[in-house]
Coordinates of C-alpha atoms (C1' of nucleotides) in Angstrom, one line a residue:
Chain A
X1 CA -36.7 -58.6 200.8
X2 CA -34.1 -61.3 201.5
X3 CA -30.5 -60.3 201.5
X4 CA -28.8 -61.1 197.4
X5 CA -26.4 -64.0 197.6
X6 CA -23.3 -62.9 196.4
X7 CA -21.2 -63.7 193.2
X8 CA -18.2 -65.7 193.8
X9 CA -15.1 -63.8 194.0
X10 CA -13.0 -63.0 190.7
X11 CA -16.4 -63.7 188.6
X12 CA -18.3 -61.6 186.6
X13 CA -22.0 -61.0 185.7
X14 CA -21.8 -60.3 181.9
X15 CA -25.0 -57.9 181.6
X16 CA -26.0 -57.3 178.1
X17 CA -23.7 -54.5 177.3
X18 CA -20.9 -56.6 178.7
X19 CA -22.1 -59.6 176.7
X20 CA -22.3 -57.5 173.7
X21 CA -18.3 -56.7 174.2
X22 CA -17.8 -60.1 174.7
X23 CA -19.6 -61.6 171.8
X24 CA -17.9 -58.7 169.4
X25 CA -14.2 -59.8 170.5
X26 CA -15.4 -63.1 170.0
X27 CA -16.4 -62.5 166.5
X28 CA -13.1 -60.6 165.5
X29 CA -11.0 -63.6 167.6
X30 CA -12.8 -66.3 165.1
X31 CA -12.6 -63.6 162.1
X32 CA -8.7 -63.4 162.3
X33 CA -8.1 -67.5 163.3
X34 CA -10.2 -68.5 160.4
X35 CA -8.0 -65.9 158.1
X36 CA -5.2 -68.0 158.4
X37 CA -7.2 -71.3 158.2
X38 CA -7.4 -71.9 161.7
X39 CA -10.3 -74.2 162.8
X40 CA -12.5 -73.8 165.9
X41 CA -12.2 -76.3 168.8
X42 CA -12.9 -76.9 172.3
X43 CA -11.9 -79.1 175.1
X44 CA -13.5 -80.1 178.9
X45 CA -13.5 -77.6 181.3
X46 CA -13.1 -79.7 184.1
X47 CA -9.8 -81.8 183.9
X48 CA -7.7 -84.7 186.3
X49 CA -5.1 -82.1 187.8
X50 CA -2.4 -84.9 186.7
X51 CA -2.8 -83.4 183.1
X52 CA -1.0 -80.5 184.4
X53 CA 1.3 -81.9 186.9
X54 CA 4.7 -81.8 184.7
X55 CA 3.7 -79.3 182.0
X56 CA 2.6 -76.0 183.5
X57 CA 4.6 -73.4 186.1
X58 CA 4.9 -75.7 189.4
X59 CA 2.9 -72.6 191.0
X60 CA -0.2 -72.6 188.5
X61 CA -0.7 -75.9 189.5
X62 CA -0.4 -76.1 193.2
X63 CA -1.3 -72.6 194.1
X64 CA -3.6 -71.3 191.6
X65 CA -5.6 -74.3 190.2
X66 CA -9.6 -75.0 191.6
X67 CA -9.2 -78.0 192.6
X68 CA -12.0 -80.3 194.5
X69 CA -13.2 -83.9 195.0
X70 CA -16.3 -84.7 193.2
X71 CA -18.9 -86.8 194.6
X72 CA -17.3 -89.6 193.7
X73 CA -13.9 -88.5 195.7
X74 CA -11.9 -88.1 193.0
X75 CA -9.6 -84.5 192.5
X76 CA -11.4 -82.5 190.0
X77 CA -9.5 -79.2 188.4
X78 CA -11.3 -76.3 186.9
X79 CA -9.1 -75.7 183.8
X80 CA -6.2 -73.1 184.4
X81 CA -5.2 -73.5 180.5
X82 CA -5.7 -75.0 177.6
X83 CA -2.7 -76.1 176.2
X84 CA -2.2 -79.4 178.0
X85 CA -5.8 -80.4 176.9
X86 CA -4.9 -79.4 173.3
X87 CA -1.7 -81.7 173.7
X88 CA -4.0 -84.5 175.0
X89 CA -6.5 -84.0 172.4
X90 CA -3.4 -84.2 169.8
X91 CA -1.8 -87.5 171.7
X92 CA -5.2 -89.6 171.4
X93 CA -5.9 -89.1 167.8
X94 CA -1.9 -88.5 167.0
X95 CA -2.3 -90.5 163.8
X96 CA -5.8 -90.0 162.6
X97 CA -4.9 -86.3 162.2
X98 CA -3.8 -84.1 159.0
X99 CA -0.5 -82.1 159.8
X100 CA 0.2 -79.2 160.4
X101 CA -2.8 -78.5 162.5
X102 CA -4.2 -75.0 163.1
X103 CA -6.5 -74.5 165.7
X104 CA -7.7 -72.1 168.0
X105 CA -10.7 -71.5 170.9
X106 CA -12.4 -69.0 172.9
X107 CA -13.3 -70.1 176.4
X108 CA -13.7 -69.7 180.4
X109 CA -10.3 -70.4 182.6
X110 CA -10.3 -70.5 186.1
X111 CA -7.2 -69.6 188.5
X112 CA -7.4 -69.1 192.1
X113 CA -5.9 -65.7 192.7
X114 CA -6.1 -62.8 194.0
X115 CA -8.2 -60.3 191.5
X116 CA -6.4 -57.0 190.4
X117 CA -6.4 -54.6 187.8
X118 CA -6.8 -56.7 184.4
X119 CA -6.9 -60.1 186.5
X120 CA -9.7 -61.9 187.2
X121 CA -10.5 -65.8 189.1
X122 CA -13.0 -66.8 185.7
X123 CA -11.4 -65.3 182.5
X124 CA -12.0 -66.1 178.8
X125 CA -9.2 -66.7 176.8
X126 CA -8.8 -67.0 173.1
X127 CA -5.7 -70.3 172.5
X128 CA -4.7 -70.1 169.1
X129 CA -1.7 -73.0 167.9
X130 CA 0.1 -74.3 165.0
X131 CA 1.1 -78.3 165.5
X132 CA 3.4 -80.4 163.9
X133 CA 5.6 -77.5 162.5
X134 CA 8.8 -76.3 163.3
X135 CA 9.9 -74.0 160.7
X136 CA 10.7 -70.4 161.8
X137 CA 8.2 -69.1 159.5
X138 CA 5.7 -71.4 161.6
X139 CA 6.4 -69.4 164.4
X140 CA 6.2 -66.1 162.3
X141 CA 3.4 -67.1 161.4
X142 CA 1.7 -67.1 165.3
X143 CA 3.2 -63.7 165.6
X144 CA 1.7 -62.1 162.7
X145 CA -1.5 -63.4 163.7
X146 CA -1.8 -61.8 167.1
X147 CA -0.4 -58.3 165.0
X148 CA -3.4 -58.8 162.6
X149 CA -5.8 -59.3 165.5
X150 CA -4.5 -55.7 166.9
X151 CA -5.1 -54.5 163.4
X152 CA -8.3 -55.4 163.4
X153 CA -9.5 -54.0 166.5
X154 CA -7.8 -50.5 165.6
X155 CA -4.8 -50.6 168.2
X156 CA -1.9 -49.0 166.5
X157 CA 1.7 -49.8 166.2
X158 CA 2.3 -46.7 168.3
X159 CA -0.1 -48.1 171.0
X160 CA 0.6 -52.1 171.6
X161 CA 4.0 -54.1 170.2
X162 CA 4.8 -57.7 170.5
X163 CA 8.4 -58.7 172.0
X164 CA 9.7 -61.6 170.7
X165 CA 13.0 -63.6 172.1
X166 CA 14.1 -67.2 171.6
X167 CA 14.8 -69.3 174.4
X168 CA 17.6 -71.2 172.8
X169 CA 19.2 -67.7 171.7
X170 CA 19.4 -67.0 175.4
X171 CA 20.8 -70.6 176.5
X172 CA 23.8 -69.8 174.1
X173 CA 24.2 -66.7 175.1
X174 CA 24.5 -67.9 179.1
X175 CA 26.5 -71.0 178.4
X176 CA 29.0 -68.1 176.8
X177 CA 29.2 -66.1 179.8
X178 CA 29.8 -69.6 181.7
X179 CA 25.9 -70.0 183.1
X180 CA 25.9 -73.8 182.2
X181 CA 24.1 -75.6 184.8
X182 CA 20.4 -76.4 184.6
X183 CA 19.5 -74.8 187.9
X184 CA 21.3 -72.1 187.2
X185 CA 20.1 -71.3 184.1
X186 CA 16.8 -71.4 185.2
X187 CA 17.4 -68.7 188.6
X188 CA 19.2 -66.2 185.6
X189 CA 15.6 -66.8 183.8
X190 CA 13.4 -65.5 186.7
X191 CA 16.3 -62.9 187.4
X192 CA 16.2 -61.4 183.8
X193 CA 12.5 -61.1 183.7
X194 CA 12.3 -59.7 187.0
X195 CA 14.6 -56.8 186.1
X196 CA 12.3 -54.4 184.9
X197 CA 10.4 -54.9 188.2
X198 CA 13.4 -53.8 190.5
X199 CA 15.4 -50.9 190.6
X200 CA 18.7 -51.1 188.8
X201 CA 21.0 -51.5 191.9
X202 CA 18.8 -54.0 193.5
X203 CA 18.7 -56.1 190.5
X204 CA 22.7 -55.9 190.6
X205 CA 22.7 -56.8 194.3
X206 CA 20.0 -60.0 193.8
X207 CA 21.7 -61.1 191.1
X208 CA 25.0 -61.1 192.7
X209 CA 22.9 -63.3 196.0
X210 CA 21.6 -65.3 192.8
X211 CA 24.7 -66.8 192.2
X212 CA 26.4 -64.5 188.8
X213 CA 29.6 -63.6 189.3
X214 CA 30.9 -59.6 188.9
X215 CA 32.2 -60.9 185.7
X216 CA 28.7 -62.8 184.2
X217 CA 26.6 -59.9 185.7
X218 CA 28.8 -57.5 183.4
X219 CA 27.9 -59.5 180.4
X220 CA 24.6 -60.5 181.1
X221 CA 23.6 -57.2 181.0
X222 CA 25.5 -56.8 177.9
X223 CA 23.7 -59.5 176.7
X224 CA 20.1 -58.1 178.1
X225 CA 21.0 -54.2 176.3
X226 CA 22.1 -55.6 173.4
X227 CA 18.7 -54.7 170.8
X228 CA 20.8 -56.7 167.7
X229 CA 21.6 -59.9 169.5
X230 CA 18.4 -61.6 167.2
X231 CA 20.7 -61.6 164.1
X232 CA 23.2 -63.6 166.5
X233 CA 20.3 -66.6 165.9
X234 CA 19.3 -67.9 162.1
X235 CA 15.8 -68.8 163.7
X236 CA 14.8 -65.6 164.5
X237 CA 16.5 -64.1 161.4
X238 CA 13.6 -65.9 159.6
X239 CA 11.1 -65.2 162.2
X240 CA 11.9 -61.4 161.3
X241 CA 12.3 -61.6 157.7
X242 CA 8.7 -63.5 157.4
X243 CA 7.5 -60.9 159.5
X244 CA 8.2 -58.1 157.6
X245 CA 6.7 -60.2 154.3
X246 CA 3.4 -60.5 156.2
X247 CA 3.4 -56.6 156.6
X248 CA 3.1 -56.9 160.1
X249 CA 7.0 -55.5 161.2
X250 CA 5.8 -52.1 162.7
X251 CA 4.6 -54.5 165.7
X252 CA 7.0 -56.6 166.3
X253 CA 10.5 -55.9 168.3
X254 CA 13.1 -57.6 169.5
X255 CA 13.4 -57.7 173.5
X256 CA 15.9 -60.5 175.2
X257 CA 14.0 -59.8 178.5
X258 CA 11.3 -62.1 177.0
X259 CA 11.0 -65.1 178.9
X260 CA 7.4 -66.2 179.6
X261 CA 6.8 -68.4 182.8
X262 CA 5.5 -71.2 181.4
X263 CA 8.1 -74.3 181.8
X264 CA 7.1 -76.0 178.3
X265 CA 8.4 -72.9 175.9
X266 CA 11.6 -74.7 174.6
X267 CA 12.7 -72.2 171.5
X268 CA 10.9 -68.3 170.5
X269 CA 8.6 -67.0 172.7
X270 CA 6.8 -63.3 172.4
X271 CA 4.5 -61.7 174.3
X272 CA 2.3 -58.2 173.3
X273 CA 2.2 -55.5 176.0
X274 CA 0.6 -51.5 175.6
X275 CA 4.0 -49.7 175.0
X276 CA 3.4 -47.1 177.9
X277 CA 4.1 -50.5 179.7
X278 CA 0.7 -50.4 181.6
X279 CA -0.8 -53.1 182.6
X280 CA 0.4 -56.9 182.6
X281 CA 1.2 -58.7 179.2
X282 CA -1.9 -58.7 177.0
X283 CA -0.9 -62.2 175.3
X284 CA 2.2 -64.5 175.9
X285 CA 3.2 -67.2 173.9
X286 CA 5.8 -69.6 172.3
X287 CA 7.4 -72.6 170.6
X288 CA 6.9 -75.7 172.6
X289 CA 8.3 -79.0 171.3
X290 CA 7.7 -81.5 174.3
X291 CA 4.2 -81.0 175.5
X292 CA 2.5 -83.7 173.1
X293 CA 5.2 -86.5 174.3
X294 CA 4.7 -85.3 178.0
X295 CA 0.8 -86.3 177.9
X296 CA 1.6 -89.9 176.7
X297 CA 2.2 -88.9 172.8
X298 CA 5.2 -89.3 170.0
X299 CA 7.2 -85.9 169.9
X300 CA 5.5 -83.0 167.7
X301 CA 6.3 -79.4 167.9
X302 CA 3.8 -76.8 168.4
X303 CA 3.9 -72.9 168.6
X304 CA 0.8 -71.2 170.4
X305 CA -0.5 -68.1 172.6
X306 CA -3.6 -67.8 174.3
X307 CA -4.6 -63.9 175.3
X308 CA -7.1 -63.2 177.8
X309 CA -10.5 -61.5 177.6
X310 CA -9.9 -59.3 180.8
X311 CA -6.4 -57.4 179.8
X312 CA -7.1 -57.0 176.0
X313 CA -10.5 -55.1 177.2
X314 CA -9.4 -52.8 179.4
X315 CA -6.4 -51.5 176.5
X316 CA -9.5 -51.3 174.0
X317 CA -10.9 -49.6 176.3
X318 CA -7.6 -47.2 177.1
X319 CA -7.6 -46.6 173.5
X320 CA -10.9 -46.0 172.7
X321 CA -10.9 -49.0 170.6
X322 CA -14.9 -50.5 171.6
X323 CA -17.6 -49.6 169.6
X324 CA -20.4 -48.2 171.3
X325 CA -22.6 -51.1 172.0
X326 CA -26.4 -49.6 172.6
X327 CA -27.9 -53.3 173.1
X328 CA -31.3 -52.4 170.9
X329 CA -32.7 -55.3 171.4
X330 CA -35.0 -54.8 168.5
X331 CA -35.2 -52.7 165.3
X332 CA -38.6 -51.9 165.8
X333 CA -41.6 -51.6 169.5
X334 CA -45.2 -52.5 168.1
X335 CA -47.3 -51.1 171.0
X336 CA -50.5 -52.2 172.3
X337 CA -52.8 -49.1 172.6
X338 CA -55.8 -50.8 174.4
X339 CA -55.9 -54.4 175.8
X340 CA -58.5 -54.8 173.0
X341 CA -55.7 -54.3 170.1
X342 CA -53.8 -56.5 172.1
X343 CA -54.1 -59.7 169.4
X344 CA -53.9 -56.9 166.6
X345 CA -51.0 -55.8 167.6
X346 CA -49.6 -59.4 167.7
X347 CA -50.7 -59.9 164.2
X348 CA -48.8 -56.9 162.9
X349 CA -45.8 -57.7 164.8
X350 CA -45.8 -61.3 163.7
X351 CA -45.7 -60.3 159.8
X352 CA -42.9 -57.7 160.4
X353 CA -41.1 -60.3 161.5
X354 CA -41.5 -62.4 159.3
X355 CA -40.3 -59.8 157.1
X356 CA -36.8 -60.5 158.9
X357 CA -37.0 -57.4 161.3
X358 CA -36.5 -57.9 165.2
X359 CA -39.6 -56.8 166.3
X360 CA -40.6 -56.1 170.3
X361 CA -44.6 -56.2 170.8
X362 CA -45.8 -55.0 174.6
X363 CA -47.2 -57.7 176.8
X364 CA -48.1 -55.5 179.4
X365 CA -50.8 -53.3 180.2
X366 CA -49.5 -49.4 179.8
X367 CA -50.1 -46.5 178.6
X368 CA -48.5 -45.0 175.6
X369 CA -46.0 -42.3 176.6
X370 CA -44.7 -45.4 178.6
X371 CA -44.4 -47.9 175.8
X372 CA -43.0 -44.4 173.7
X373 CA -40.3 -44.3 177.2
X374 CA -39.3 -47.9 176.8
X375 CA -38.7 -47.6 173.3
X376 CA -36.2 -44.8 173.7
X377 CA -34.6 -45.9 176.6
X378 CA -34.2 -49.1 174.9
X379 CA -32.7 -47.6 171.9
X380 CA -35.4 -49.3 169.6
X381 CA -35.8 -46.8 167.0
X382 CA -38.8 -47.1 165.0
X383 CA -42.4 -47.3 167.0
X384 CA -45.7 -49.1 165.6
X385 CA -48.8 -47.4 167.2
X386 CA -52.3 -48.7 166.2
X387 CA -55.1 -47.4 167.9
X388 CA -58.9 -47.4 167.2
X389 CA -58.4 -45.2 164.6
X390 CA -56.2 -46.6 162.6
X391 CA -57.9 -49.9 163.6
X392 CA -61.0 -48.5 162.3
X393 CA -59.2 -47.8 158.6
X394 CA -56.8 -50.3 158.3
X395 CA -53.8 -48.0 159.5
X396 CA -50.9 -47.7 161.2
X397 CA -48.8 -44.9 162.3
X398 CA -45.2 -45.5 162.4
X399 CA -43.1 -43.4 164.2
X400 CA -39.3 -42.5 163.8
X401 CA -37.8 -41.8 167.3
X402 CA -33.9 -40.7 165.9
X403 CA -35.3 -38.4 163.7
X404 CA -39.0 -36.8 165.0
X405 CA -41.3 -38.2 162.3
X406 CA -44.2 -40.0 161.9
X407 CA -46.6 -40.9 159.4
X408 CA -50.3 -43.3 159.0
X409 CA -49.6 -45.3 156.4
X410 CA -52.0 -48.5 155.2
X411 CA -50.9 -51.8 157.8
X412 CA -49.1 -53.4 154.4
X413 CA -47.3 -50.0 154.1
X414 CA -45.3 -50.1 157.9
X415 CA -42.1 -51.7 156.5
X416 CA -41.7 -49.7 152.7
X417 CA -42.2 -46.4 155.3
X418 CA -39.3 -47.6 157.3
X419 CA -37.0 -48.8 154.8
X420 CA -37.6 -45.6 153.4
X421 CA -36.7 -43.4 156.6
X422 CA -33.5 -46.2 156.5
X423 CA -32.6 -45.3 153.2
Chain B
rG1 C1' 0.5 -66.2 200.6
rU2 C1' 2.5 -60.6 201.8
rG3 C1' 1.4 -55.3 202.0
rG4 C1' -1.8 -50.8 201.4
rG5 C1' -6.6 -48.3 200.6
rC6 C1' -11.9 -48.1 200.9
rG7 C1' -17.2 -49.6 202.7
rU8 C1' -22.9 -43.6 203.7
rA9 C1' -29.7 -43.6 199.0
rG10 C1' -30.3 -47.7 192.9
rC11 C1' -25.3 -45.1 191.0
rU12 C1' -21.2 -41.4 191.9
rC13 C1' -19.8 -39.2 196.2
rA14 C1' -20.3 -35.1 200.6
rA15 C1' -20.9 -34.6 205.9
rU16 C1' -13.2 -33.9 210.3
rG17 C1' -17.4 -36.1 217.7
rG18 C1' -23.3 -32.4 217.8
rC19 C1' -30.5 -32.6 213.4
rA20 C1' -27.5 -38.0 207.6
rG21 C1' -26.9 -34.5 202.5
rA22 C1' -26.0 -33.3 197.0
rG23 C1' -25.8 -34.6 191.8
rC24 C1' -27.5 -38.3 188.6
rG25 C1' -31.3 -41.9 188.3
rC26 C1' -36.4 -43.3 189.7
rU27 C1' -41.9 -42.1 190.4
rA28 C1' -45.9 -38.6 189.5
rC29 C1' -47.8 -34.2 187.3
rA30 C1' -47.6 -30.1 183.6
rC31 C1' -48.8 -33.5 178.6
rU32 C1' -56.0 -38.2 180.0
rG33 C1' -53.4 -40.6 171.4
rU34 C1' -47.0 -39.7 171.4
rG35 C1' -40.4 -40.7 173.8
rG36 C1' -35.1 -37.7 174.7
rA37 C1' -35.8 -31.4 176.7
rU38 C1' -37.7 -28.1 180.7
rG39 C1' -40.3 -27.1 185.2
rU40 C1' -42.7 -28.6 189.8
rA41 C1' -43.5 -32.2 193.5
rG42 C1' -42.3 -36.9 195.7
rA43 C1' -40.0 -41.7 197.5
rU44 C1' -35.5 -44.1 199.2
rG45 C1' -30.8 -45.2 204.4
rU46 C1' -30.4 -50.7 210.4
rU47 C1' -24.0 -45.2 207.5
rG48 C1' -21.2 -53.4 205.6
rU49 C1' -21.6 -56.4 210.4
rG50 C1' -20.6 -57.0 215.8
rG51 C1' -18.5 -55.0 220.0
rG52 C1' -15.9 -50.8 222.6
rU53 C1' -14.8 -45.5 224.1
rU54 C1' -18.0 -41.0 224.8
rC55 C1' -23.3 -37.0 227.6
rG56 C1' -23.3 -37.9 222.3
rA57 C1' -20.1 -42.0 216.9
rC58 C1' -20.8 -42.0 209.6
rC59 C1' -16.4 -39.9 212.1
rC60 C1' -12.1 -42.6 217.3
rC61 C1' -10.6 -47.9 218.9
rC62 C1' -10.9 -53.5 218.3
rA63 C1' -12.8 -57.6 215.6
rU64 C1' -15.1 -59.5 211.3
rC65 C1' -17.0 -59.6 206.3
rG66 C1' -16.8 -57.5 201.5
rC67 C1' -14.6 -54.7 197.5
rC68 C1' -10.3 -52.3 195.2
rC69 C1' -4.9 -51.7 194.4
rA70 C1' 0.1 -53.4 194.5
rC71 C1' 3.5 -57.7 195.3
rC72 C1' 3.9 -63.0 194.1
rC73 C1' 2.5 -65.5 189.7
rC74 C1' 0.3 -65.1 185.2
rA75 C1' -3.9 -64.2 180.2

RNA sequence: GUGGGCGUAGCUCAAUGGCAGAGCGCUACACUGUGGAUGUAGAUGUUGUGGGUUCGACCCCCAUCGCCCACCCCA
């Protein structure tokens, strides 16, 4: 036997039972977008790495971005995100397009990292964004659809929570305590949320080497403890208050740690985590006003999150959240007793599924106990068996495998028997 | 990029320098026109790879590859 190639690193096979998984979030992701009148799109997955060259963390793309020369010799990248294709695809049909746009997709990303616990090198992500608003409510709005999603799948209040900060809340809060340069600004950024990463003292001591005086240290920690600074901004005043009109309050909270990485978030930003903080972020998102105008457009605001496929399955997992997927791959086995039946068999199964039932027929040459094995392992539940008896009067026995019955019923009679053991 | 852990049957794992094993799964039979249960029998290994130490290596040492976990960053 020759030795199996193996699978690229940070890649995974999706077997049927993992495909099924997949193909269920899907269908709750498109369930929830197209509640709120979200419509479906997709972009390239290969992109010019200049697409992401001003927009995205520095480190995405030159550290974590495929990047290669096609034949041609030009730098190809492997799509990292979607947002900067969204902005793109916004820019070149800026004035053709009805405003606000909703929007959303559910497709593979590619970073080159290391693979961990809930991180993988090919991920699917679901991108979901609101363009041309900029109302508070807009923003809301994002939030209560991610809350809605965790409804959906069953994950409790108790269980997941999205954190939600605004980055302009924090800018004013800083230039108070005298943090008014740029650069500065941006260190106290990383600093804040790296603080739940280090222990207490250390965080004092870094922050100190950071740059903060004894004095701004004081008060940014005020600042960071302080669970009612949000009615300090009127934006996410109204980001709460629509929140709690949407019904979805019990999963939302407040949390001035929330920064996100991402460069282009320029007002709130949230992101949804298990509340036993396991686990990295399961979604991160934001208000981001320049990103159309960076990619060659006019200005247009945007609020957006994108939530990948590996993170949200292992917490529906945690929580017990998954439906058991038994990939049946039909509802019912028509066996072949004798290579004679064969094309009798085939008959049969053809009309059943005509009668809109997913019907399996053997191809191969076995012997019934097998077929009977396959059926069950397969989790097919209802068996057809014709052999040259039945043949001989026109019959078929059907069989029930979930609950140990069987009867010989007239060929035209297989599918009012079933329907009947269904009922 | 940095640090840690682990590679033994298809899978999950034992075997602490002295004959490579168990459970599950698989195959066959009991049951030649009936699946899940039970019983009996059976098959399966260059112990990731390459060196070294030793009378003797799954075990110790070195290298290498792969996987996992944490950091970084992020979905």
């Amino acid at each position: 036997m020759e030795k199996i190639v193996a699978s690229i690193k940070g890649t995974r096979d999706f077997y049927p039972e993992d495909m099924a998984v997949r193909s269920w979030l899907y269908a709750k992701l498109r369930e929830v977008s197209e509640s709120f009148g979200y419509q479906e799109y997709e972009g390239p997955f290969l992109e010019k790495i200049e697409l992401y060259a001003a927009k995205s963390g520095e480190e995405l793309v030159k550290e974590q971005a495929f990047v290669f020369p096609d034949r041609g010799g030009d730098l190809i990248t492997l799509r990292p995100e979607l947002t900067p294709t969204l902005a793109r695809m916004v820019a070149q049909r800026q004035h053709q397009l009805t405003y606000p746009l909703r929007w959303w997709s559910f497709g593979p990303f590619w970073r080159y990292e290391r693979p961990q616990k809930g991180r993988t090198r090919e991920f699917f992500q679901w991108n979901i964004d609101l363009i041309g608003t900029n109302s508070p409510e807009g923003d809301a709005e994002l939030v209560a659809i991610c809350a809605t999603f965790f409804k959906d799948v069953e994950l409790k209040p108790e269980q997941v929570g999205i954190f939600v900060n605004d980055r302009r809340l924090m800018d004013s809060q800083l230039m108070k305590i005298g943090i008014t340069s740029d650069a500065l600004r941006k260190t106290v950024f990383k600093l804040i949320d790296r603080r739940d990463k280090m222990h207490p003292t250390e965080w004092d001591a870094f922050s100190i080497e950071s740059g903060l005086t004894l004095a701004q240290l004081t008060n940014l920690k005020k600042i960071l403890d302080n669970r009612e600074l949000w009615k300090e901004s009127p934006e996410l005043t109204r980001v709460f208050a629509a929140l709690d009109s949407l019904g979805v309050s019990a999963y939302v909270h407040f949390d001035p740690q929330i920064i996100r990485g991402l460069d282009y978030y320029t007002a709130t930003v949230f992101e949804a985590r298990d509340l036993d903080r396991e686990g990295r972020a399961i979604l991160g998102g934001g208000h981001y006003d320049n990103l159309v105008e960076a990619v060659g457009g006019d200005p247009l605001p945007a609020v957006g999150f994108a939530m990948g496929d590996v993170m949200i399955r292992l917490v529906l997992e945690k929580y017990g959240c998954l439906p058991e997927f038994k990939p049946a791959p039909a509802d019912i086995l028509v066996t072949v007793f004798e290579p004679s039946l064969s094309n009798h068999s085939l008959k049969i199964s053809s009309s059943l599924r005509e009668a809109g039932f997913k019907i399996l027929c053997f191809t191969e040459e076995s012997k019934l106990p097998k077929q009977l094995k396959f059926a069950d392992k397969m989790g097919i539940r209802f068996v057809v068996i014709v052999g040259p008896d039945e043949f001989a009067a026109g019959k078929a026995t059907v069989k029930d495998l979930a609950a140990h019955q069987q009867s010989t019923v007239p060929v035209s009679d297989i599918l009012p028997a079933i329907r009947q053991w269904l009922a």
